[in-house]
């Protein structure tokens, strides 16, 4: 079989040229990184599970009218996606204090926030993805005002929907990261959800025990990351071996 042309290789995924113009193939690796790639490792089977979980979440979001890059899953590790121009921002939604906000503001991990928060980080590995204000985004023209409004509105809807989706399987959605892209049609573009939604980019805690079911197991050397990812997939009902 001939190899497809590689377009981009990230820390956890590879993008290949797709079968038709305007499409790409997103391949999910088992590689895991943390702390801006200072810590590297693998989580066996992670790519297969994240492909399934992200397919499931993006499909459900598509069903409620959130436009996404997802077209269809191709096999265990690959999905067909629409080619977009990635907006250089990581959009983080937080419901409960954890991770960097605890360090930055001296909050206790697990403190519920008075209301959900949206934060923006500038995607730049060399700078370690710094937190930025909307003023920076406008000043440096990383996204337009319209695009910011669209991203914020989608982030709130996505949070409401997937927090409920996870709560239904006894998982608390603490926080998560989204990426958006511009889908071009001639001279015009619209913003759609891109990248992935999986335990790599979410904090997911068991509702009863508080057990962490996400990449913090890897970040903090807690062990059991494979089992944690599998548990999320199992609860969502997406772990079938039909290919
Ligand atoms: O580290 P921090 O607390 O800012 O992370 C917030 C959320 O965004 C976490 O769920 C984390 O997994 C996710 N994130 C990510 N990629 C990054 C930074 C954060 O997926 N580069």
CSV table of C-alpha atoms and ligand atoms in Angstrom, one decimal:
chain,number,residue,atom,x,y,z
A,1,UNK,CA,0.0,0.0,0.0
A,2,UNK,CA,1.4,3.4,-0.8
A,3,UNK,CA,1.9,5.8,2.1
A,4,UNK,CA,0.0,9.0,2.2
A,5,UNK,CA,1.8,12.3,2.3
A,6,UNK,CA,2.4,13.5,5.9
A,7,UNK,CA,1.2,17.1,6.4
A,8,UNK,CA,2.0,17.6,10.1
A,9,UNK,CA,3.2,15.6,13.1
A,10,UNK,CA,2.1,16.8,16.5
A,11,UNK,CA,2.8,15.3,20.0
A,12,UNK,CA,-0.2,12.9,20.0
A,13,UNK,CA,-1.4,12.9,16.4
A,14,UNK,CA,-0.2,12.9,12.8
A,15,UNK,CA,-2.1,14.5,9.9
A,16,UNK,CA,-1.9,13.0,6.4
A,17,UNK,CA,-3.2,14.2,3.1
A,18,UNK,CA,-6.8,13.0,2.7
A,19,UNK,CA,-8.4,11.2,-0.3
A,20,UNK,CA,-10.2,14.3,-1.6
A,21,UNK,CA,-9.2,18.0,-1.6
A,22,UNK,CA,-10.1,19.7,1.6
A,23,UNK,CA,-9.8,16.5,3.7
A,24,UNK,CA,-7.1,15.2,5.9
A,25,UNK,CA,-6.6,11.9,7.8
A,26,UNK,CA,-6.0,12.4,11.5
A,27,UNK,CA,-3.9,9.5,13.0
A,28,UNK,CA,-3.9,9.0,16.8
A,29,UNK,CA,-0.6,8.0,18.3
A,30,UNK,CA,0.1,6.3,21.7
A,31,UNK,CA,2.7,9.0,22.5
A,32,UNK,CA,2.0,11.1,25.5
A,33,UNK,CA,3.8,14.3,26.5
A,34,UNK,CA,3.3,16.7,29.4
A,35,UNK,CA,4.8,20.0,30.7
A,36,UNK,CA,5.4,21.3,27.1
A,37,UNK,CA,7.0,17.9,26.1
A,38,UNK,CA,9.6,17.9,29.0
A,39,UNK,CA,8.0,14.6,30.0
A,40,UNK,CA,7.6,12.0,27.3
A,41,UNK,CA,6.2,8.5,27.3
A,42,UNK,CA,3.6,6.2,25.8
A,43,UNK,CA,0.2,5.0,27.0
A,44,UNK,CA,-0.4,1.7,25.3
A,45,UNK,CA,-3.6,1.7,23.2
A,46,UNK,CA,-4.3,5.4,23.9
A,47,UNK,CA,-4.5,6.3,20.2
A,48,UNK,CA,-7.2,3.7,19.6
A,49,UNK,CA,-9.2,4.8,22.6
A,50,UNK,CA,-8.9,8.5,21.9
A,51,UNK,CA,-9.9,7.9,18.2
A,52,UNK,CA,-13.1,6.3,19.5
A,53,UNK,CA,-13.9,8.7,22.3
A,54,UNK,CA,-13.3,11.7,20.0
A,55,UNK,CA,-15.4,10.2,17.3
A,56,UNK,CA,-18.2,9.7,19.8
A,57,UNK,CA,-18.0,13.2,21.3
A,58,UNK,CA,-17.7,15.0,18.0
A,59,UNK,CA,-20.6,13.0,16.6
A,60,UNK,CA,-22.8,13.9,19.5
A,61,UNK,CA,-21.8,17.5,19.2
A,62,UNK,CA,-22.6,17.5,15.5
A,63,UNK,CA,-26.0,16.1,16.4
A,64,UNK,CA,-26.7,19.2,18.5
A,65,UNK,CA,-25.6,21.6,15.7
A,66,UNK,CA,-21.9,22.2,16.7
A,67,UNK,CA,-20.0,22.3,13.4
A,68,UNK,CA,-16.9,20.1,13.6
A,69,UNK,CA,-14.0,18.9,11.4
A,70,UNK,CA,-15.0,15.2,11.9
A,71,UNK,CA,-16.3,13.4,8.9
A,72,UNK,CA,-16.0,9.7,9.8
A,73,UNK,CA,-13.7,7.2,11.5
A,74,UNK,CA,-11.7,5.2,9.0
A,75,UNK,CA,-10.1,2.5,11.2
A,76,UNK,CA,-8.7,1.9,14.7
A,77,UNK,CA,-6.4,4.9,14.7
A,78,UNK,CA,-7.5,7.1,11.9
A,79,UNK,CA,-10.4,9.4,11.1
A,80,UNK,CA,-11.2,11.5,8.1
A,81,UNK,CA,-11.5,15.2,8.9
A,82,UNK,CA,-12.1,18.5,7.1
A,83,UNK,CA,-9.0,20.5,6.5
A,84,UNK,CA,-9.0,23.8,8.4
A,85,UNK,CA,-6.7,26.6,9.2
A,86,UNK,CA,-6.1,26.1,12.9
A,87,UNK,CA,-6.7,29.3,15.0
A,88,UNK,CA,-3.6,29.6,17.2
A,89,UNK,CA,-5.4,29.5,20.5
A,90,UNK,CA,-6.2,26.8,23.0
A,91,UNK,CA,-9.6,27.5,24.5
A,92,UNK,CA,-9.8,26.1,28.0
A,93,UNK,CA,-13.1,25.7,29.8
A,94,UNK,CA,-13.0,25.2,33.6
A,95,UNK,CA,-15.8,24.1,36.0
A,96,UNK,CA,-13.7,23.1,38.9
A,97,UNK,CA,-10.2,24.4,40.0
A,98,UNK,CA,-7.4,22.1,39.0
A,99,UNK,CA,-4.0,22.3,37.2
A,100,UNK,CA,-2.5,25.6,36.2
A,101,UNK,CA,-5.3,27.9,37.7
A,102,UNK,CA,-4.6,26.5,41.1
A,103,UNK,CA,-0.9,27.4,40.8
A,104,UNK,CA,-1.6,30.8,39.2
A,105,UNK,CA,-4.3,31.9,41.7
A,106,UNK,CA,-3.6,29.9,44.8
A,107,UNK,CA,-6.8,27.9,44.6
A,108,UNK,CA,-7.4,24.5,46.2
A,109,UNK,CA,-7.7,21.6,43.7
A,110,UNK,CA,-11.3,20.5,43.5
A,111,UNK,CA,-12.8,23.9,44.5
A,112,UNK,CA,-15.9,24.4,42.3
A,113,UNK,CA,-15.6,27.7,40.5
A,114,UNK,CA,-18.4,30.3,41.0
A,115,UNK,CA,-19.2,29.9,37.4
A,116,UNK,CA,-17.6,28.2,34.3
A,117,UNK,CA,-14.5,30.1,33.1
A,118,UNK,CA,-13.2,30.3,29.5
A,119,UNK,CA,-9.4,31.0,29.2
A,120,UNK,CA,-7.3,31.5,26.1
A,121,UNK,CA,-3.8,30.3,25.6
A,122,UNK,CA,-1.6,31.3,22.7
A,123,UNK,CA,-0.5,28.1,20.9
A,124,UNK,CA,3.3,28.4,20.8
A,125,UNK,CA,5.5,25.5,22.0
A,126,UNK,CA,8.6,27.7,22.3
A,127,UNK,CA,6.7,30.0,24.6
A,128,UNK,CA,5.0,27.2,26.5
A,129,UNK,CA,1.5,28.2,25.4
A,130,UNK,CA,1.1,31.3,27.5
A,131,UNK,CA,-2.3,32.5,28.9
A,132,UNK,CA,-3.4,35.5,27.0
A,133,UNK,CA,-6.2,38.1,27.4
A,134,UNK,CA,-8.8,38.8,24.7
A,135,UNK,CA,-7.0,42.2,24.2
A,136,UNK,CA,-3.8,40.3,23.1
A,137,UNK,CA,-5.9,38.2,20.7
A,138,UNK,CA,-7.4,41.3,19.2
A,139,UNK,CA,-4.1,43.3,19.2
A,140,UNK,CA,-2.1,40.6,17.4
A,141,UNK,CA,-5.1,39.6,15.2
A,142,UNK,CA,-5.0,35.9,16.2
A,143,UNK,CA,-8.8,35.8,15.8
A,144,UNK,CA,-11.4,38.3,14.8
A,145,UNK,CA,-14.1,39.6,17.1
A,146,UNK,CA,-16.7,37.5,15.2
A,147,UNK,CA,-14.5,34.4,15.6
A,148,UNK,CA,-14.0,35.1,19.3
A,149,UNK,CA,-17.8,35.3,19.8
A,150,UNK,CA,-18.3,32.1,17.8
A,151,UNK,CA,-15.6,30.3,19.8
A,152,UNK,CA,-16.9,31.4,23.2
A,153,UNK,CA,-20.5,30.6,22.3
A,154,UNK,CA,-19.5,27.1,21.1
A,155,UNK,CA,-17.3,26.5,24.1
A,156,UNK,CA,-20.2,27.3,26.5
A,157,UNK,CA,-22.6,25.0,24.6
A,158,UNK,CA,-20.0,22.2,24.4
A,159,UNK,CA,-19.3,22.5,28.1
A,160,UNK,CA,-23.0,22.3,29.0
A,161,UNK,CA,-23.5,19.3,26.7
A,162,UNK,CA,-20.5,17.2,27.5
A,163,UNK,CA,-20.6,18.0,31.2
A,164,UNK,CA,-24.1,16.4,31.1
A,165,UNK,CA,-22.9,13.6,28.9
A,166,UNK,CA,-20.1,12.7,31.4
A,167,UNK,CA,-22.3,13.2,34.4
A,168,UNK,CA,-24.6,10.6,33.0
A,169,UNK,CA,-21.8,8.0,33.4
A,170,UNK,CA,-20.7,9.3,36.8
A,171,UNK,CA,-17.8,11.4,35.5
A,172,UNK,CA,-17.2,15.0,36.6
A,173,UNK,CA,-15.9,17.2,33.8
A,174,UNK,CA,-13.4,19.4,35.7
A,175,UNK,CA,-11.9,21.2,32.7
A,176,UNK,CA,-11.0,20.7,29.0
A,177,UNK,CA,-9.2,22.2,26.1
A,178,UNK,CA,-10.7,22.9,22.6
A,179,UNK,CA,-9.1,24.0,19.4
A,180,UNK,CA,-11.0,25.6,16.5
A,181,UNK,CA,-10.2,26.1,12.9
A,182,UNK,CA,-11.3,28.2,9.9
A,183,UNK,CA,-13.1,26.3,7.2
A,184,UNK,CA,-12.6,28.4,4.0
A,185,UNK,CA,-15.1,28.7,1.2
A,186,UNK,CA,-13.7,31.0,-1.4
A,187,UNK,CA,-12.9,34.3,0.4
A,188,UNK,CA,-15.0,33.5,3.4
A,189,UNK,CA,-14.4,31.3,6.4
A,190,UNK,CA,-16.4,30.0,9.3
A,191,UNK,CA,-15.1,28.6,12.6
A,192,UNK,CA,-15.6,25.0,13.3
A,193,UNK,CA,-14.4,22.7,16.2
A,194,UNK,CA,-11.2,20.9,15.3
A,195,UNK,CA,-8.5,18.6,17.0
A,196,UNK,CA,-10.0,16.1,19.4
A,197,UNK,CA,-11.9,15.7,22.7
A,198,UNK,CA,-10.4,12.9,24.8
A,199,UNK,CA,-8.9,12.2,28.2
A,200,UNK,CA,-5.6,13.7,26.9
A,201,UNK,CA,-7.2,17.2,26.9
A,202,UNK,CA,-9.8,16.9,29.6
A,203,UNK,CA,-9.8,16.5,33.4
A,204,UNK,CA,-12.3,13.8,34.2
A,205,UNK,CA,-12.8,12.6,37.8
A,206,UNK,CA,-14.9,9.7,39.0
A,207,UNK,CA,-18.0,11.3,40.5
A,208,UNK,CA,-18.0,9.1,43.6
A,209,UNK,CA,-14.3,8.3,44.4
A,210,UNK,CA,-12.7,11.4,42.8
A,211,UNK,CA,-10.3,9.1,41.0
A,212,UNK,CA,-8.6,10.8,38.1
A,213,UNK,CA,-9.5,9.2,34.7
A,214,UNK,CA,-7.4,11.4,32.4
A,215,UNK,CA,-3.8,12.5,31.5
A,216,UNK,CA,-3.1,13.7,35.0
A,217,UNK,CA,-2.3,10.1,35.8
A,218,UNK,CA,0.6,10.3,33.4
A,219,UNK,CA,1.6,13.9,34.3
A,220,UNK,CA,1.7,13.0,38.0
A,221,UNK,CA,3.1,9.5,37.7
A,222,UNK,CA,0.0,8.0,39.3
A,223,UNK,CA,0.1,4.9,37.1
A,224,UNK,CA,-2.9,3.1,35.7
A,225,UNK,CA,-3.3,5.5,32.7
A,226,UNK,CA,-4.3,2.8,30.2
A,227,UNK,CA,-7.0,1.5,32.6
A,228,UNK,CA,-8.3,5.0,33.2
A,229,UNK,CA,-8.6,5.8,29.5
A,230,UNK,CA,-10.3,2.4,28.9
A,231,UNK,CA,-12.7,3.1,31.8
A,232,UNK,CA,-13.8,6.4,30.2
A,233,UNK,CA,-14.4,4.6,26.9
A,234,UNK,CA,-16.2,1.7,28.6
A,235,UNK,CA,-18.5,4.1,30.4
A,236,UNK,CA,-19.3,6.0,27.3
A,237,UNK,CA,-20.0,2.6,25.5
A,238,UNK,CA,-17.5,3.2,22.8
A,239,UNK,CA,-15.2,0.2,23.3
A,240,UNK,CA,-16.1,-2.4,20.7
A,241,UNK,CA,-13.5,-4.2,18.6
A,242,UNK,CA,-15.3,-4.4,15.3
A,243,UNK,CA,-12.3,-3.6,13.1
B,1,LIG,O1,-2.7,22.8,32.6
B,1,LIG,P1,-4.1,23.4,32.7
B,1,LIG,O2,-4.7,23.3,34.1
B,1,LIG,O3,-4.1,24.8,32.2
B,1,LIG,O4,-5.0,22.6,31.7
B,1,LIG,C1,-6.4,22.9,31.6
B,1,LIG,C2,-7.0,21.8,30.7
B,1,LIG,O5,-6.6,21.9,29.4
B,1,LIG,C3,-6.7,20.3,31.1
B,1,LIG,O6,-7.8,19.5,30.9
B,1,LIG,C4,-5.6,19.9,30.2
B,1,LIG,O7,-5.6,18.6,29.9
B,1,LIG,C5,-5.9,20.7,28.9
B,1,LIG,N1,-4.7,21.2,28.2
B,1,LIG,C6,-4.4,20.5,27.0
B,1,LIG,N2,-3.3,20.9,26.3
B,1,LIG,C7,-2.5,21.9,26.7
B,1,LIG,C8,-2.8,22.6,27.9
B,1,LIG,C9,-3.9,22.2,28.7
B,1,LIG,O8,-5.1,19.7,26.5
B,1,LIG,N3,-1.5,22.3,26.0
